[in-house]
Coordinates of C-alpha atoms in Angstrom, one line a residue:
X154 CA 11.8 -44.5 16.0
X155 CA 14.9 -42.8 16.7
X156 CA 17.9 -41.8 14.7
X157 CA 20.2 -44.8 16.8
X158 CA 17.3 -47.5 16.0
X159 CA 17.3 -46.0 12.2
X160 CA 21.3 -46.6 12.0
X161 CA 21.3 -50.1 13.4
X162 CA 18.4 -51.1 11.0
X163 CA 20.4 -49.7 8.0
X164 CA 23.2 -51.5 9.2
X165 CA 21.5 -54.6 9.5
X166 CA 20.4 -54.2 5.9
X167 CA 23.7 -53.5 4.5
X168 CA 23.7 -49.8 4.7
X169 CA 27.4 -49.6 5.9
X170 CA 29.8 -47.3 4.2
X171 CA 32.0 -49.5 1.8
X172 CA 34.6 -49.3 -0.5
X173 CA 34.9 -51.8 -3.4
X174 CA 38.0 -52.2 -5.8
X175 CA 37.6 -54.9 -8.5
X176 CA 38.9 -56.4 -11.9
X177 CA 38.3 -58.7 -14.5
X178 CA 39.8 -59.7 -17.8
X179 CA 36.8 -60.8 -20.2
X180 CA 36.0 -59.2 -24.1
X181 CA 33.8 -56.7 -24.2
X182 CA 32.5 -54.7 -27.1
X183 CA 30.5 -52.3 -27.8
X184 CA 32.2 -50.1 -25.4
X185 CA 30.6 -46.8 -25.7
X186 CA 27.3 -48.4 -25.3
X187 CA 28.8 -50.3 -22.2
X188 CA 29.6 -47.0 -20.8
X189 CA 26.3 -45.5 -21.2
X190 CA 24.8 -48.3 -19.4
X191 CA 26.9 -49.0 -16.4
X192 CA 27.4 -45.2 -15.4
X193 CA 23.0 -45.2 -15.6
X194 CA 23.6 -48.5 -13.0
X195 CA 26.0 -46.9 -10.6
X196 CA 24.0 -43.5 -10.7
X197 CA 21.1 -45.0 -9.8
X198 CA 22.7 -47.0 -7.1
X199 CA 24.1 -43.8 -5.8
X200 CA 27.2 -45.1 -5.9
X201 CA 30.8 -42.8 -6.3
X202 CA 34.1 -43.7 -7.8
X203 CA 35.5 -45.0 -11.3
X204 CA 35.0 -47.3 -13.3
X205 CA 37.5 -48.3 -16.5
X206 CA 36.3 -50.2 -19.3
X207 CA 38.0 -51.7 -22.1
X208 CA 38.0 -54.1 -25.0
X209 CA 39.9 -56.4 -22.6
X210 CA 37.9 -55.9 -19.5
X211 CA 36.8 -54.0 -16.6
X212 CA 38.4 -52.1 -13.2
X213 CA 36.4 -50.3 -11.1
X214 CA 36.7 -48.7 -7.8
X215 CA 33.7 -47.5 -6.0
X216 CA 31.8 -46.3 -2.4
X217 CA 28.4 -46.6 -1.4
X218 CA 26.5 -48.4 1.2
X219 CA 27.3 -52.4 1.4
X220 CA 24.0 -53.2 0.1
X221 CA 24.4 -51.1 -2.8
X222 CA 27.7 -52.7 -4.0
X223 CA 26.0 -56.2 -3.6
X224 CA 23.4 -54.8 -6.5
X225 CA 26.2 -53.8 -8.7
X226 CA 28.3 -56.5 -8.5
X227 CA 24.8 -58.7 -9.1
X228 CA 24.2 -56.2 -12.0
X229 CA 27.8 -56.9 -13.6
X230 CA 27.7 -60.7 -13.1
X231 CA 23.4 -60.5 -14.5
X232 CA 24.0 -57.8 -17.4
X233 CA 28.2 -57.4 -18.5
X234 CA 28.9 -61.5 -17.7
X235 CA 31.5 -60.0 -15.5
X236 CA 31.0 -63.0 -13.0
X237 CA 34.5 -63.1 -11.4
X238 CA 35.8 -60.5 -10.7
X239 CA 38.7 -59.9 -8.3
X240 CA 37.6 -57.6 -5.5
X241 CA 38.7 -55.9 -2.3
X242 CA 36.3 -54.6 0.1
X243 CA 36.5 -52.4 3.1
X244 CA 34.3 -50.6 5.6
X245 CA 35.3 -47.1 5.6
X246 CA 34.0 -44.2 8.1
X247 CA 33.7 -41.0 5.2
X248 CA 33.2 -41.5 1.5
X249 CA 36.8 -41.7 0.0
X250 CA 35.4 -40.4 -3.8
X251 CA 32.8 -37.5 -4.2
X252 CA 31.7 -38.0 -7.5
X253 CA 31.5 -40.9 -10.5
X254 CA 34.0 -41.4 -13.4
X255 CA 33.5 -44.0 -16.3
X256 CA 35.5 -44.2 -18.9
X257 CA 36.5 -46.0 -22.0
X258 CA 40.1 -46.5 -22.4
X259 CA 42.5 -48.4 -24.5
X260 CA 43.5 -50.7 -21.6
X261 CA 42.0 -51.1 -17.7
X262 CA 45.5 -50.6 -16.6
X263 CA 48.1 -48.8 -19.2
X264 CA 50.9 -51.2 -19.9
X265 CA 50.9 -52.6 -23.5
X266 CA 47.9 -53.2 -25.6
X267 CA 49.2 -56.3 -26.9
X268 CA 49.4 -58.0 -24.1
X269 CA 46.0 -60.3 -23.2
X270 CA 45.8 -62.1 -20.2
X271 CA 44.4 -65.1 -20.9
X272 CA 43.9 -68.8 -18.9
X273 CA 47.6 -70.5 -19.1
X274 CA 49.2 -67.0 -19.8
X275 CA 49.0 -65.5 -16.5
X276 CA 51.4 -65.5 -13.0
X277 CA 50.4 -67.8 -10.3
X278 CA 47.9 -66.4 -7.9
X279 CA 48.9 -66.7 -4.3
X280 CA 46.9 -66.4 -1.2
X281 CA 48.7 -64.5 1.5
X282 CA 50.3 -68.0 3.3
X283 CA 51.5 -69.0 -0.1
X284 CA 53.1 -66.0 -0.4
X285 CA 55.1 -66.1 3.1
X286 CA 56.0 -68.9 2.1
X287 CA 57.0 -68.4 -1.4
X288 CA 59.1 -65.4 0.1
X289 CA 61.4 -68.1 3.0
X290 CA 62.9 -68.8 -0.6
X291 CA 66.8 -67.3 -1.0
X292 CA 66.0 -67.5 -4.9
X293 CA 63.1 -65.8 -5.8
X294 CA 62.9 -62.5 -6.8
X295 CA 60.5 -60.3 -5.0
X296 CA 59.6 -57.1 -6.8
X297 CA 57.4 -54.2 -6.7
X298 CA 55.6 -53.5 -9.7
X299 CA 54.4 -50.2 -8.6
X300 CA 55.6 -46.9 -9.5
X301 CA 58.2 -45.4 -7.5
X302 CA 56.1 -42.6 -5.0
X303 CA 53.9 -45.7 -3.9
X304 CA 57.1 -48.0 -2.9
X305 CA 58.2 -45.1 -1.2
X306 CA 55.3 -45.1 1.7
X307 CA 55.7 -49.2 2.2
X308 CA 56.3 -52.3 0.9
X309 CA 57.1 -55.7 1.1
X310 CA 60.4 -56.6 3.0
X311 CA 63.3 -57.3 1.0
X312 CA 61.3 -55.9 -2.4
X313 CA 62.9 -54.8 -5.2
X314 CA 62.2 -50.8 -5.8
X315 CA 62.4 -50.6 -10.2
X316 CA 62.1 -47.2 -9.4
X317 CA 59.5 -46.3 -12.4
X318 CA 57.1 -43.1 -13.1
X319 CA 54.7 -45.5 -15.2
X320 CA 53.7 -49.0 -15.1
X321 CA 54.8 -49.3 -18.5
X322 CA 58.7 -48.8 -17.5
X323 CA 58.4 -52.3 -16.1
X324 CA 59.2 -54.2 -18.7
X325 CA 62.3 -51.9 -19.3
X326 CA 63.0 -52.7 -15.7
X327 CA 62.6 -56.3 -15.9
X328 CA 64.5 -56.9 -18.9
X329 CA 67.4 -55.5 -17.6
X330 CA 67.5 -56.6 -14.0
X331 CA 65.3 -59.7 -13.5
X332 CA 67.3 -63.2 -14.1
X333 CA 64.5 -65.2 -16.3
X334 CA 65.6 -68.8 -14.7
X335 CA 65.1 -67.4 -10.8
X336 CA 61.7 -67.5 -10.0
X337 CA 59.4 -64.1 -9.8
X338 CA 57.2 -63.1 -6.9
X339 CA 55.4 -59.6 -7.9
X340 CA 53.0 -57.6 -6.5
X341 CA 50.6 -54.3 -6.8
X342 CA 47.8 -52.7 -4.9
X343 CA 44.8 -54.8 -5.9
X344 CA 46.4 -57.0 -8.3
X345 CA 45.5 -55.9 -11.8
X346 CA 49.1 -54.5 -12.8
X347 CA 50.1 -58.1 -12.2
X348 CA 47.7 -59.9 -14.4
X349 CA 49.4 -57.9 -17.4
X350 CA 53.1 -57.9 -16.2
X351 CA 52.4 -61.9 -15.8
X352 CA 51.7 -62.9 -19.5
X353 CA 54.4 -60.2 -20.7
X354 CA 57.2 -62.0 -18.3
X355 CA 55.9 -65.4 -19.3
X356 CA 56.3 -64.4 -23.4
X357 CA 59.8 -63.3 -22.3
X358 CA 60.8 -66.8 -21.4
X359 CA 60.8 -66.2 -17.7
X360 CA 59.7 -69.9 -16.4
X361 CA 58.0 -69.4 -12.7
X362 CA 55.9 -66.4 -12.0
X363 CA 54.0 -65.6 -9.4
X364 CA 51.7 -63.0 -8.1
X365 CA 49.9 -62.0 -4.8
X366 CA 46.1 -62.8 -5.4
X367 CA 44.1 -59.8 -4.3
X368 CA 47.3 -57.7 -4.1
X369 CA 48.8 -55.8 -1.0
X370 CA 44.9 -54.7 0.2
X371 CA 44.0 -58.6 -0.4
X372 CA 46.9 -59.7 1.7
X373 CA 46.2 -57.2 4.4
X374 CA 42.9 -58.0 4.9
X375 CA 43.6 -61.7 5.4
X376 CA 46.9 -61.6 6.9
X377 CA 47.3 -61.7 11.1
X378 CA 49.8 -58.8 11.9
X379 CA 52.4 -61.2 13.4
X380 CA 52.5 -62.7 10.2
X381 CA 52.6 -59.9 8.2
X382 CA 55.7 -58.9 5.4
X383 CA 54.3 -55.6 5.3
X384 CA 55.8 -52.4 6.2
X385 CA 54.5 -49.1 6.2
X386 CA 51.6 -47.5 4.3
X387 CA 49.9 -48.9 0.6
X388 CA 48.8 -45.9 -1.5
X389 CA 45.5 -46.0 -2.8
X390 CA 43.6 -44.1 -5.8
X391 CA 40.9 -42.6 -3.7
X392 CA 40.9 -39.7 -0.9
X393 CA 42.4 -41.8 1.6
X394 CA 45.4 -41.4 -0.3
X395 CA 47.3 -44.3 2.0
X396 CA 46.1 -46.9 3.9
X397 CA 48.0 -48.8 6.8
X398 CA 48.1 -52.5 7.9
X399 CA 45.0 -52.5 9.3
X400 CA 43.5 -50.7 6.0
X401 CA 42.4 -47.3 8.0
X402 CA 43.5 -44.2 6.4
X403 CA 46.7 -42.6 7.2
X404 CA 45.5 -38.7 6.7
X405 CA 47.7 -38.1 4.3
X406 CA 46.9 -35.5 1.4
X407 CA 48.6 -35.6 -2.4
X408 CA 50.3 -32.7 -4.0
X409 CA 48.5 -30.5 -5.9
X410 CA 51.0 -30.3 -8.6
X411 CA 52.4 -33.8 -9.0
X412 CA 49.6 -35.5 -7.4
X413 CA 52.2 -37.7 -5.6
X414 CA 52.3 -38.2 -2.1
X415 CA 55.0 -35.5 0.1
X416 CA 55.7 -34.3 3.2
X417 CA 55.6 -30.9 3.8
X418 CA 52.3 -30.2 2.2
X419 CA 50.0 -27.5 3.7
X420 CA 46.4 -29.1 4.6
X421 CA 44.9 -28.5 1.2
X422 CA 47.8 -30.4 -0.5
X423 CA 49.4 -27.4 -1.9
X424 CA 53.2 -27.3 -1.9
X425 CA 55.8 -24.5 -0.8
X426 CA 56.2 -22.8 -3.7
X427 CA 59.5 -20.4 -4.0
X428 CA 59.5 -16.8 -5.7
X429 CA 60.6 -18.1 -8.7
X430 CA 57.7 -20.5 -9.1
X431 CA 59.5 -23.8 -8.0
X432 CA 58.3 -26.3 -5.6
X433 CA 60.5 -26.3 -2.6
X434 CA 59.9 -29.7 -1.7
X435 CA 61.0 -31.8 -5.5
X436 CA 62.5 -28.5 -7.4
X437 CA 59.5 -29.0 -10.4
X438 CA 58.8 -25.4 -11.8
X439 CA 55.1 -24.7 -12.4
X440 CA 54.1 -22.5 -14.8
X441 CA 51.8 -19.6 -14.3
X442 CA 48.7 -21.5 -15.3
X443 CA 49.2 -24.1 -13.1
X444 CA 50.5 -21.5 -10.3
X445 CA 47.3 -20.1 -10.5
X446 CA 45.2 -23.4 -10.4
X447 CA 46.9 -24.2 -7.4
X448 CA 46.8 -20.6 -5.7
X449 CA 42.4 -20.9 -6.7
X450 CA 42.3 -24.5 -5.4
X451 CA 43.5 -23.3 -2.0
X452 CA 41.6 -20.4 -1.8
X453 CA 38.3 -22.5 -2.4
X454 CA 39.7 -24.9 0.1
X455 CA 40.0 -22.2 2.5
X456 CA 36.7 -21.1 1.8
X457 CA 34.6 -24.3 2.2
X458 CA 36.5 -24.6 5.6
X459 CA 35.3 -21.2 6.2
X460 CA 31.2 -22.6 5.7
X461 CA 31.8 -26.1 7.2
X462 CA 31.7 -27.8 3.9
X463 CA 34.5 -30.0 2.4
X464 CA 36.0 -29.5 -1.3
X465 CA 36.7 -32.1 -3.5
X466 CA 39.6 -34.0 -2.6
X467 CA 42.1 -35.7 -5.0
X468 CA 40.1 -37.8 -7.0
X469 CA 39.3 -34.3 -8.4
X470 CA 42.8 -34.3 -9.9
X471 CA 43.6 -37.9 -9.7
X472 CA 43.2 -39.8 -12.7
X473 CA 41.3 -43.2 -12.6
X474 CA 42.4 -46.4 -10.5
X475 CA 45.3 -48.1 -11.7
X476 CA 45.4 -50.9 -8.6

């Protein structure tokens, strides 16, 4: 059988490379054991990426052949009772993860451990078409729950930028800048941050709170370009770094120092460092340990390229999925 025929047979059986991101809030116990079981299953399926679990639920972003991802979802439903995750799924040309991390956390997305998403407390989830209709209203407060560096790459037309450095800072912004009497429309990469922000806002007296179902990724997947209100790129927590409105990787790199996208980085993501050890892009001053790490990283990338190999990408330094 020719390679071309084998490739076609593989695709027909779900062999196309995909990335899947998803979450579900559901009480989990025996987290150490759950981590071991999940790691064993994901490894057996040959998947790479990040899985975060907490007592409140699961948040994952994994890549592999489509059939293996189907088996992952089936296993989650049968063995972990994670049977209704909010999922975003796309085909990719290259693996966006090069290793596997399974972690136990206090929260699946860091915000406030006292917030427990429950039926009746969450924000109203809207489809892309419903979202567009809502944003036609003059009284709606459209707010981006993501961090400042994510907003600067792209956002919805007219969205407020809370200029946060971490999701936990969104609480203070909401108290100081949002009106509880007016509807709030909020969004994030895949939806999980809004699942935490929604109950928190409603507990503070916000009367009408809406979120974009499936987040930005879900919106871009379902909304025709001519109807889209999204502008720019969407930051993602994998080696693609950002995707455009067609969910195609934009070819960006992240800074090896601050782990954020920036203009002026070299191909390996190293920033220009002045004689005094300061970044010439953001003025951050690196200590000698970090400078040594950046230089070693550049050396390893250069060696890998000379051998025609790929070195570990941004996920080697970046944290887990925060979509």
